PDB file of N, CA, C and O in Angstrom:
ATOM      1  N   UNK A1068       8.966 -16.569  11.239  1.00  0.00           N
ATOM      2  CA  UNK A1068       8.691 -15.159  11.020  1.00  0.00           C
ATOM      3  C   UNK A1068       7.573 -14.992  10.004  1.00  0.00           C
ATOM      4  O   UNK A1068       7.403 -15.809   9.115  1.00  0.00           O
ATOM      5  N   UNK A1069       6.859 -13.906  10.122  1.00  0.00           N
ATOM      6  CA  UNK A1069       5.762 -13.590   9.222  1.00  0.00           C
ATOM      7  C   UNK A1069       6.275 -12.599   8.174  1.00  0.00           C
ATOM      8  O   UNK A1069       6.410 -11.403   8.434  1.00  0.00           O
ATOM      9  N   UNK A1070       6.569 -13.102   6.987  1.00  0.00           N
ATOM     10  CA  UNK A1070       7.159 -12.292   5.919  1.00  0.00           C
ATOM     11  C   UNK A1070       6.232 -11.151   5.501  1.00  0.00           C
ATOM     12  O   UNK A1070       6.691 -10.024   5.283  1.00  0.00           O
ATOM     13  N   UNK A1071       4.941 -11.415   5.406  1.00  0.00           N
ATOM     14  CA  UNK A1071       4.007 -10.350   5.007  1.00  0.00           C
ATOM     15  C   UNK A1071       4.004  -9.216   6.024  1.00  0.00           C
ATOM     16  O   UNK A1071       3.994  -8.042   5.649  1.00  0.00           O
ATOM     17  N   UNK A1072       4.001  -9.552   7.288  1.00  0.00           N
ATOM     18  CA  UNK A1072       4.019  -8.520   8.332  1.00  0.00           C
ATOM     19  C   UNK A1072       5.340  -7.750   8.306  1.00  0.00           C
ATOM     20  O   UNK A1072       5.355  -6.525   8.455  1.00  0.00           O
ATOM     21  N   UNK A1073       6.442  -8.456   8.099  1.00  0.00           N
ATOM     22  CA  UNK A1073       7.746  -7.795   8.015  1.00  0.00           C
ATOM     23  C   UNK A1073       7.767  -6.806   6.840  1.00  0.00           C
ATOM     24  O   UNK A1073       8.209  -5.671   6.991  1.00  0.00           O
ATOM     25  N   UNK A1074       7.250  -7.221   5.691  1.00  0.00           N
ATOM     26  CA  UNK A1074       7.201  -6.335   4.529  1.00  0.00           C
ATOM     27  C   UNK A1074       6.309  -5.126   4.779  1.00  0.00           C
ATOM     28  O   UNK A1074       6.631  -4.013   4.370  1.00  0.00           O
ATOM     29  N   UNK A1075       5.192  -5.335   5.471  1.00  0.00           N
ATOM     30  CA  UNK A1075       4.296  -4.227   5.788  1.00  0.00           C
ATOM     31  C   UNK A1075       4.982  -3.221   6.698  1.00  0.00           C
ATOM     32  O   UNK A1075       4.913  -2.011   6.470  1.00  0.00           O
ATOM     33  N   UNK A1076       5.682  -3.713   7.716  1.00  0.00           N
ATOM     34  CA  UNK A1076       6.387  -2.830   8.649  1.00  0.00           C
ATOM     35  C   UNK A1076       7.476  -2.047   7.912  1.00  0.00           C
ATOM     36  O   UNK A1076       7.611  -0.832   8.099  1.00  0.00           O
ATOM     37  N   UNK A1077       8.238  -2.704   7.068  1.00  0.00           N
ATOM     38  CA  UNK A1077       9.283  -2.009   6.308  1.00  0.00           C
ATOM     39  C   UNK A1077       8.687  -0.955   5.384  1.00  0.00           C
ATOM     40  O   UNK A1077       9.231   0.143   5.252  1.00  0.00           O
ATOM     41  N   UNK A1078       7.557  -1.274   4.766  1.00  0.00           N
ATOM     42  CA  UNK A1078       6.894  -0.303   3.893  1.00  0.00           C
ATOM     43  C   UNK A1078       6.475   0.934   4.684  1.00  0.00           C
ATOM     44  O   UNK A1078       6.697   2.065   4.255  1.00  0.00           O
ATOM     45  N   UNK A1079       5.880   0.725   5.841  1.00  0.00           N
ATOM     46  CA  UNK A1079       5.429   1.850   6.673  1.00  0.00           C
ATOM     47  C   UNK A1079       6.624   2.696   7.100  1.00  0.00           C
ATOM     48  O   UNK A1079       6.565   3.936   7.071  1.00  0.00           O
ATOM     49  N   UNK A1080       7.717   2.065   7.463  1.00  0.00           N
ATOM     50  CA  UNK A1080       8.927   2.804   7.846  1.00  0.00           C
ATOM     51  C   UNK A1080       9.425   3.652   6.680  1.00  0.00           C
ATOM     52  O   UNK A1080       9.722   4.841   6.842  1.00  0.00           O
ATOM     53  N   UNK A1081       9.514   3.070   5.498  1.00  0.00           N
ATOM     54  CA  UNK A1081      10.005   3.811   4.333  1.00  0.00           C
ATOM     55  C   UNK A1081       9.062   4.946   3.938  1.00  0.00           C
ATOM     56  O   UNK A1081       9.508   6.028   3.558  1.00  0.00           O
ATOM     57  N   UNK A1082       7.770   4.720   4.069  1.00  0.00           N
ATOM     58  CA  UNK A1082       6.810   5.777   3.749  1.00  0.00           C
ATOM     59  C   UNK A1082       6.949   6.927   4.758  1.00  0.00           C
ATOM     60  O   UNK A1082       6.857   8.098   4.384  1.00  0.00           O
ATOM     61  N   UNK A1083       7.185   6.606   6.010  1.00  0.00           N
ATOM     62  CA  UNK A1083       7.421   7.654   7.011  1.00  0.00           C
ATOM     63  C   UNK A1083       8.718   8.405   6.734  1.00  0.00           C
ATOM     64  O   UNK A1083       8.779   9.629   6.916  1.00  0.00           O
ATOM     65  N   UNK A1084       9.737   7.714   6.276  1.00  0.00           N
ATOM     66  CA  UNK A1084      10.990   8.373   5.896  1.00  0.00           C
ATOM     67  C   UNK A1084      10.739   9.323   4.732  1.00  0.00           C
ATOM     68  O   UNK A1084      11.287  10.426   4.680  1.00  0.00           O
ATOM     69  N   UNK A1085       9.884   8.930   3.803  1.00  0.00           N
ATOM     70  CA  UNK A1085       9.529   9.814   2.676  1.00  0.00           C
ATOM     71  C   UNK A1085       8.887  11.097   3.200  1.00  0.00           C
ATOM     72  O   UNK A1085       9.288  12.204   2.815  1.00  0.00           O
ATOM     73  N   UNK A1086       7.921  10.958   4.088  1.00  0.00           N
ATOM     74  CA  UNK A1086       7.248  12.137   4.653  1.00  0.00           C
ATOM     75  C   UNK A1086       8.245  13.035   5.378  1.00  0.00           C
ATOM     76  O   UNK A1086       8.268  14.253   5.163  1.00  0.00           O
ATOM     77  N   UNK A1087       9.048  12.446   6.243  1.00  0.00           N
ATOM     78  CA  UNK A1087      10.014  13.224   7.032  1.00  0.00           C
ATOM     79  C   UNK A1087      11.010  13.923   6.112  1.00  0.00           C
ATOM     80  O   UNK A1087      11.354  15.089   6.328  1.00  0.00           O
ATOM     81  N   UNK A1088      11.460  13.235   5.081  1.00  0.00           N
ATOM     82  CA  UNK A1088      12.425  13.830   4.149  1.00  0.00           C
ATOM     83  C   UNK A1088      11.834  15.038   3.436  1.00  0.00           C
ATOM     84  O   UNK A1088      12.506  16.060   3.267  1.00  0.00           O
ATOM     85  N   UNK A1089      10.587  14.936   3.028  1.00  0.00           N
ATOM     86  CA  UNK A1089       9.948  16.076   2.359  1.00  0.00           C
ATOM     87  C   UNK A1089       9.761  17.233   3.338  1.00  0.00           C
ATOM     88  O   UNK A1089       9.994  18.395   2.991  1.00  0.00           O
ATOM     89  N   UNK A1090       9.380  16.918   4.571  1.00  0.00           N
ATOM     90  CA  UNK A1090       9.205  17.971   5.571  1.00  0.00           C
ATOM     91  C   UNK A1090      10.518  18.683   5.897  1.00  0.00           C
ATOM     92  O   UNK A1090      10.521  19.876   6.201  1.00  0.00           O
ATOM     93  N   UNK A1091      11.623  17.962   5.827  1.00  0.00           N
ATOM     94  CA  UNK A1091      12.935  18.549   6.144  1.00  0.00           C
ATOM     95  C   UNK A1091      13.623  19.203   4.953  1.00  0.00           C
ATOM     96  O   UNK A1091      14.687  19.813   5.111  1.00  0.00           O
ATOM     97  N   UNK A1092      13.029  19.104   3.770  1.00  0.00           N
ATOM     98  CA  UNK A1092      13.657  19.681   2.567  1.00  0.00           C
ATOM     99  C   UNK A1092      14.052  21.150   2.723  1.00  0.00           C
ATOM    100  O   UNK A1092      15.143  21.527   2.304  1.00  0.00           O
ATOM    101  N   UNK A1093      13.228  22.009   3.337  1.00  0.00           N
ATOM    102  CA  UNK A1093      13.620  23.427   3.448  1.00  0.00           C
ATOM    103  C   UNK A1093      14.861  23.646   4.325  1.00  0.00           C
ATOM    104  O   UNK A1093      15.555  24.640   4.173  1.00  0.00           O
ATOM    105  N   UNK A1094      15.135  22.716   5.212  1.00  0.00           N
ATOM    106  CA  UNK A1094      16.229  22.873   6.168  1.00  0.00           C
ATOM    107  C   UNK A1094      17.499  22.121   5.770  1.00  0.00           C
ATOM    108  O   UNK A1094      18.598  22.542   6.119  1.00  0.00           O
ATOM    109  N   UNK A1095      17.330  21.010   5.053  1.00  0.00           N
ATOM    110  CA  UNK A1095      18.462  20.162   4.660  1.00  0.00           C
ATOM    111  C   UNK A1095      18.247  19.658   3.229  1.00  0.00           C
ATOM    112  O   UNK A1095      18.111  18.457   3.002  1.00  0.00           O
ATOM    113  N   UNK A1096      18.192  20.567   2.258  1.00  0.00           N
ATOM    114  CA  UNK A1096      17.811  20.143   0.903  1.00  0.00           C
ATOM    115  C   UNK A1096      18.742  19.108   0.272  1.00  0.00           C
ATOM    116  O   UNK A1096      18.262  18.163  -0.351  1.00  0.00           O
ATOM    117  N   UNK A1097      20.028  19.262   0.435  1.00  0.00           N
ATOM    118  CA  UNK A1097      20.955  18.311  -0.197  1.00  0.00           C
ATOM    119  C   UNK A1097      20.804  16.912   0.382  1.00  0.00           C
ATOM    120  O   UNK A1097      20.691  15.926  -0.357  1.00  0.00           O
ATOM    121  N   UNK A1098      20.798  16.821   1.692  1.00  0.00           N
ATOM    122  CA  UNK A1098      20.679  15.513   2.340  1.00  0.00           C
ATOM    123  C   UNK A1098      19.337  14.856   2.054  1.00  0.00           C
ATOM    124  O   UNK A1098      19.254  13.649   1.800  1.00  0.00           O
ATOM    125  N   UNK A1099      18.270  15.649   2.081  1.00  0.00           N
ATOM    126  CA  UNK A1099      16.945  15.078   1.847  1.00  0.00           C
ATOM    127  C   UNK A1099      16.758  14.666   0.389  1.00  0.00           C
ATOM    128  O   UNK A1099      16.088  13.665   0.110  1.00  0.00           O
ATOM    129  N   UNK A1100      17.375  15.374  -0.530  1.00  0.00           N
ATOM    130  CA  UNK A1100      17.342  14.933  -1.928  1.00  0.00           C
ATOM    131  C   UNK A1100      18.054  13.603  -2.090  1.00  0.00           C
ATOM    132  O   UNK A1100      17.587  12.727  -2.819  1.00  0.00           O
ATOM    133  N   UNK A1101      19.171  13.434  -1.402  1.00  0.00           N
ATOM    134  CA  UNK A1101      19.874  12.150  -1.450  1.00  0.00           C
ATOM    135  C   UNK A1101      19.011  11.034  -0.871  1.00  0.00           C
ATOM    136  O   UNK A1101      18.963   9.923  -1.405  1.00  0.00           O
ATOM    137  N   UNK A1102      18.321  11.338   0.229  1.00  0.00           N
ATOM    138  CA  UNK A1102      17.441  10.341   0.850  1.00  0.00           C
ATOM    139  C   UNK A1102      16.306   9.967  -0.084  1.00  0.00           C
ATOM    140  O   UNK A1102      15.999   8.785  -0.284  1.00  0.00           O
ATOM    141  N   UNK A1103      15.676  10.960  -0.686  1.00  0.00           N
ATOM    142  CA  UNK A1103      14.562  10.693  -1.594  1.00  0.00           C
ATOM    143  C   UNK A1103      15.032   9.993  -2.868  1.00  0.00           C
ATOM    144  O   UNK A1103      14.294   9.191  -3.442  1.00  0.00           O
ATOM    145  N   UNK A1104      16.260  10.271  -3.286  1.00  0.00           N
ATOM    146  CA  UNK A1104      16.835   9.523  -4.411  1.00  0.00           C
ATOM    147  C   UNK A1104      16.894   8.039  -4.084  1.00  0.00           C
ATOM    148  O   UNK A1104      16.593   7.186  -4.923  1.00  0.00           O
ATOM    149  N   UNK A1105      17.283   7.728  -2.861  1.00  0.00           N
ATOM    150  CA  UNK A1105      17.390   6.322  -2.455  1.00  0.00           C
ATOM    151  C   UNK A1105      16.028   5.641  -2.395  1.00  0.00           C
ATOM    152  O   UNK A1105      15.937   4.418  -2.504  1.00  0.00           O
ATOM    153  N   UNK A1106      14.977   6.428  -2.212  1.00  0.00           N
ATOM    154  CA  UNK A1106      13.622   5.874  -2.214  1.00  0.00           C
ATOM    155  C   UNK A1106      12.989   5.904  -3.605  1.00  0.00           C
ATOM    156  O   UNK A1106      11.828   5.533  -3.770  1.00  0.00           O
ATOM    157  N   UNK A1107      13.744   6.364  -4.608  1.00  0.00           N
ATOM    158  CA  UNK A1107      13.279   6.446  -5.995  1.00  0.00           C
ATOM    159  C   UNK A1107      12.071   7.370  -6.144  1.00  0.00           C
ATOM    160  O   UNK A1107      11.154   7.114  -6.931  1.00  0.00           O
ATOM    161  N   UNK A1108      12.073   8.469  -5.388  1.00  0.00           N
ATOM    162  CA  UNK A1108      11.008   9.464  -5.481  1.00  0.00           C
ATOM    163  C   UNK A1108      11.400  10.466  -6.564  1.00  0.00           C
ATOM    164  O   UNK A1108      12.452  11.099  -6.466  1.00  0.00           O
ATOM    165  N   UNK A1109      10.576  10.623  -7.599  1.00  0.00           N
ATOM    166  CA  UNK A1109      10.903  11.580  -8.664  1.00  0.00           C
ATOM    167  C   UNK A1109      11.016  13.011  -8.120  1.00  0.00           C
ATOM    168  O   UNK A1109      10.325  13.382  -7.162  1.00  0.00           O
ATOM    169  N   UNK A1110      11.867  13.811  -8.720  1.00  0.00           N
ATOM    170  CA  UNK A1110      12.075  15.193  -8.279  1.00  0.00           C
ATOM    171  C   UNK A1110      10.777  16.001  -8.232  1.00  0.00           C
ATOM    172  O   UNK A1110      10.596  16.842  -7.362  1.00  0.00           O
ATOM    173  N   UNK A1111       9.871  15.738  -9.140  1.00  0.00           N
ATOM    174  CA  UNK A1111       8.632  16.515  -9.183  1.00  0.00           C
ATOM    175  C   UNK A1111       7.633  16.134  -8.078  1.00  0.00           C
ATOM    176  O   UNK A1111       6.604  16.780  -7.923  1.00  0.00           O
ATOM    177  N   UNK A1112       7.943  15.103  -7.286  1.00  0.00           N
ATOM    178  CA  UNK A1112       7.061  14.673  -6.185  1.00  0.00           C
ATOM    179  C   UNK A1112       7.683  14.933  -4.821  1.00  0.00           C
ATOM    180  O   UNK A1112       7.422  14.213  -3.869  1.00  0.00           O
ATOM    181  N   UNK A1113       8.478  15.988  -4.699  1.00  0.00           N
ATOM    182  CA  UNK A1113       9.193  16.264  -3.456  1.00  0.00           C
ATOM    183  C   UNK A1113       8.738  17.547  -2.770  1.00  0.00           C
ATOM    184  O   UNK A1113       9.494  18.198  -2.081  1.00  0.00           O
ATOM    185  N   UNK A1114       7.490  17.902  -2.940  1.00  0.00           N
ATOM    186  CA  UNK A1114       6.946  19.114  -2.333  1.00  0.00           C
ATOM    187  C   UNK A1114       5.899  18.728  -1.294  1.00  0.00           C
ATOM    188  O   UNK A1114       5.375  17.617  -1.291  1.00  0.00           O
ATOM    189  N   UNK A1115       5.562  19.699  -0.432  1.00  0.00           N
ATOM    190  CA  UNK A1115       4.585  19.449   0.626  1.00  0.00           C
ATOM    191  C   UNK A1115       3.267  18.920   0.078  1.00  0.00           C
ATOM    192  O   UNK A1115       2.614  18.089   0.712  1.00  0.00           O
ATOM    193  N   UNK A1116       2.878  19.384  -1.089  1.00  0.00           N
ATOM    194  CA  UNK A1116       1.593  18.952  -1.656  1.00  0.00           C
ATOM    195  C   UNK A1116       1.577  17.464  -2.005  1.00  0.00           C
ATOM    196  O   UNK A1116       0.522  16.898  -2.259  1.00  0.00           O
ATOM    197  N   UNK A1117       2.742  16.834  -1.995  1.00  0.00           N
ATOM    198  CA  UNK A1117       2.827  15.404  -2.301  1.00  0.00           C
ATOM    199  C   UNK A1117       2.805  14.534  -1.048  1.00  0.00           C
ATOM    200  O   UNK A1117       3.023  13.325  -1.130  1.00  0.00           O
ATOM    201  N   UNK A1118       2.535  15.137   0.099  1.00  0.00           N
ATOM    202  CA  UNK A1118       2.461  14.381   1.347  1.00  0.00           C
ATOM    203  C   UNK A1118       1.053  13.807   1.516  1.00  0.00           C
ATOM    204  O   UNK A1118       0.280  14.222   2.376  1.00  0.00           O
ATOM    205  N   UNK A1119       0.740  12.861   0.666  1.00  0.00           N
ATOM    206  CA  UNK A1119      -0.540  12.157   0.750  1.00  0.00           C
ATOM    207  C   UNK A1119      -0.391  10.789   0.098  1.00  0.00           C
ATOM    208  O   UNK A1119       0.627  10.489  -0.517  1.00  0.00           O
ATOM    209  N   UNK A1120      -1.405   9.972   0.244  1.00  0.00           N
ATOM    210  CA  UNK A1120      -1.327   8.588  -0.239  1.00  0.00           C
ATOM    211  C   UNK A1120      -1.280   8.480  -1.762  1.00  0.00           C
ATOM    212  O   UNK A1120      -0.832   7.470  -2.289  1.00  0.00           O
ATOM    213  N   UNK A1121      -1.726   9.502  -2.455  1.00  0.00           N
ATOM    214  CA  UNK A1121      -1.686   9.480  -3.915  1.00  0.00           C
ATOM    215  C   UNK A1121      -0.251   9.349  -4.430  1.00  0.00           C
ATOM    216  O   UNK A1121      -0.010   8.753  -5.480  1.00  0.00           O
ATOM    217  N   UNK A1122       0.707   9.898  -3.673  1.00  0.00           N
ATOM    218  CA  UNK A1122       2.110   9.872  -4.081  1.00  0.00           C
ATOM    219  C   UNK A1122       2.941   8.911  -3.226  1.00  0.00           C
ATOM    220  O   UNK A1122       4.159   9.010  -3.175  1.00  0.00           O
ATOM    221  N   UNK A1123       2.282   7.982  -2.564  1.00  0.00           N
ATOM    222  CA  UNK A1123       2.972   7.031  -1.684  1.00  0.00           C
ATOM    223  C   UNK A1123       3.934   6.152  -2.486  1.00  0.00           C
ATOM    224  O   UNK A1123       3.810   6.011  -3.713  1.00  0.00           O
ATOM    225  N   UNK A1124       4.862   5.562  -1.771  1.00  0.00           N
ATOM    226  CA  UNK A1124       5.775   4.609  -2.392  1.00  0.00           C
ATOM    227  C   UNK A1124       4.979   3.476  -3.011  1.00  0.00           C
ATOM    228  O   UNK A1124       3.975   3.028  -2.453  1.00  0.00           O
ATOM    229  N   UNK A1125       5.423   3.010  -4.146  1.00  0.00           N
ATOM    230  CA  UNK A1125       4.754   1.904  -4.811  1.00  0.00           C
ATOM    231  C   UNK A1125       5.286   0.590  -4.239  1.00  0.00           C
ATOM    232  O   UNK A1125       6.499   0.363  -4.215  1.00  0.00           O
ATOM    233  N   UNK A1126       4.398  -0.281  -3.759  1.00  0.00           N
ATOM    234  CA  UNK A1126       4.855  -1.573  -3.235  1.00  0.00           C
ATOM    235  C   UNK A1126       5.654  -2.346  -4.277  1.00  0.00           C
ATOM    236  O   UNK A1126       5.410  -2.243  -5.478  1.00  0.00           O
ATOM    237  N   UNK A1127       6.634  -3.079  -3.813  1.00  0.00           N
ATOM    238  CA  UNK A1127       7.501  -3.938  -4.631  1.00  0.00           C
ATOM    239  C   UNK A1127       8.451  -3.168  -5.537  1.00  0.00           C
ATOM    240  O   UNK A1127       9.018  -3.742  -6.466  1.00  0.00           O
ATOM    241  N   UNK A1128       8.642  -1.874  -5.286  1.00  0.00           N
ATOM    242  CA  UNK A1128       9.623  -1.109  -6.040  1.00  0.00           C
ATOM    243  C   UNK A1128      11.021  -1.538  -5.617  1.00  0.00           C
ATOM    244  O   UNK A1128      11.314  -1.614  -4.428  1.00  0.00           O
ATOM    245  N   UNK A1129      11.855  -1.847  -6.573  1.00  0.00           N
ATOM    246  CA  UNK A1129      13.236  -2.192  -6.248  1.00  0.00           C
ATOM    247  C   UNK A1129      14.018  -0.915  -5.966  1.00  0.00           C
ATOM    248  O   UNK A1129      14.027  -0.002  -6.779  1.00  0.00           O
ATOM    249  N   UNK A1130      14.634  -0.869  -4.805  1.00  0.00           N
ATOM    250  CA  UNK A1130      15.401   0.297  -4.400  1.00  0.00           C
ATOM    251  C   UNK A1130      16.887   0.045  -4.650  1.00  0.00           C
ATOM    252  O   UNK A1130      17.341  -1.098  -4.594  1.00  0.00           O
ATOM    253  N   UNK A1131      17.636   1.107  -4.912  1.00  0.00           N
ATOM    254  CA  UNK A1131      19.082   0.936  -5.108  1.00  0.00           C
ATOM    255  C   UNK A1131      19.753   0.542  -3.789  1.00  0.00           C
ATOM    256  O   UNK A1131      19.162   0.658  -2.713  1.00  0.00           O
ATOM    257  N   UNK A1132      20.970   0.104  -3.900  1.00  0.00           N
ATOM    258  CA  UNK A1132      21.723  -0.235  -2.691  1.00  0.00           C
ATOM    259  C   UNK A1132      21.878   1.026  -1.833  1.00  0.00           C
ATOM    260  O   UNK A1132      22.207   2.090  -2.355  1.00  0.00           O
ATOM    261  N   UNK A1133      21.618   0.923  -0.530  1.00  0.00           N
ATOM    262  CA  UNK A1133      21.710   2.113   0.338  1.00  0.00           C
ATOM    263  C   UNK A1133      23.115   2.718   0.346  1.00  0.00           C
ATOM    264  O   UNK A1133      24.116   2.004   0.232  1.00  0.00           O
ATOM    265  N   UNK A1134      23.143   4.038   0.488  1.00  0.00           N
ATOM    266  CA  UNK A1134      24.406   4.767   0.582  1.00  0.00           C
ATOM    267  C   UNK A1134      24.370   5.634   1.833  1.00  0.00           C
ATOM    268  O   UNK A1134      23.302   6.075   2.262  1.00  0.00           O
ATOM    269  N   UNK A1135      25.515   5.905   2.377  1.00  0.00           N
ATOM    270  CA  UNK A1135      25.616   6.804   3.536  1.00  0.00           C
ATOM    271  C   UNK A1135      25.307   8.213   3.070  1.00  0.00           C
ATOM    272  O   UNK A1135      25.797   8.668   2.038  1.00  0.00           O
ATOM    273  N   UNK A1136      24.501   8.905   3.847  1.00  0.00           N
ATOM    274  CA  UNK A1136      24.143  10.287   3.490  1.00  0.00           C
ATOM    275  C   UNK A1136      24.949  11.246   4.332  1.00  0.00           C
ATOM    276  O   UNK A1136      25.083  11.145   5.490  1.00  0.00           O
TER     277      UNK A1136
END
């Protein structure tokens, strides 16, 4: 297996989850806050204006153990 490619794919998936979670905040705020908590996204970076690469997930960030939402 190609570990670098696997890490890249996982990063892209998590970054897409970040975008989707922010987009769904107006409709499911509690659930999306829990999701963004699991991605270690600070509360002040959870608005539409943060949907850009400047606020992207930081590579090699240790995430907490996943929880059911």
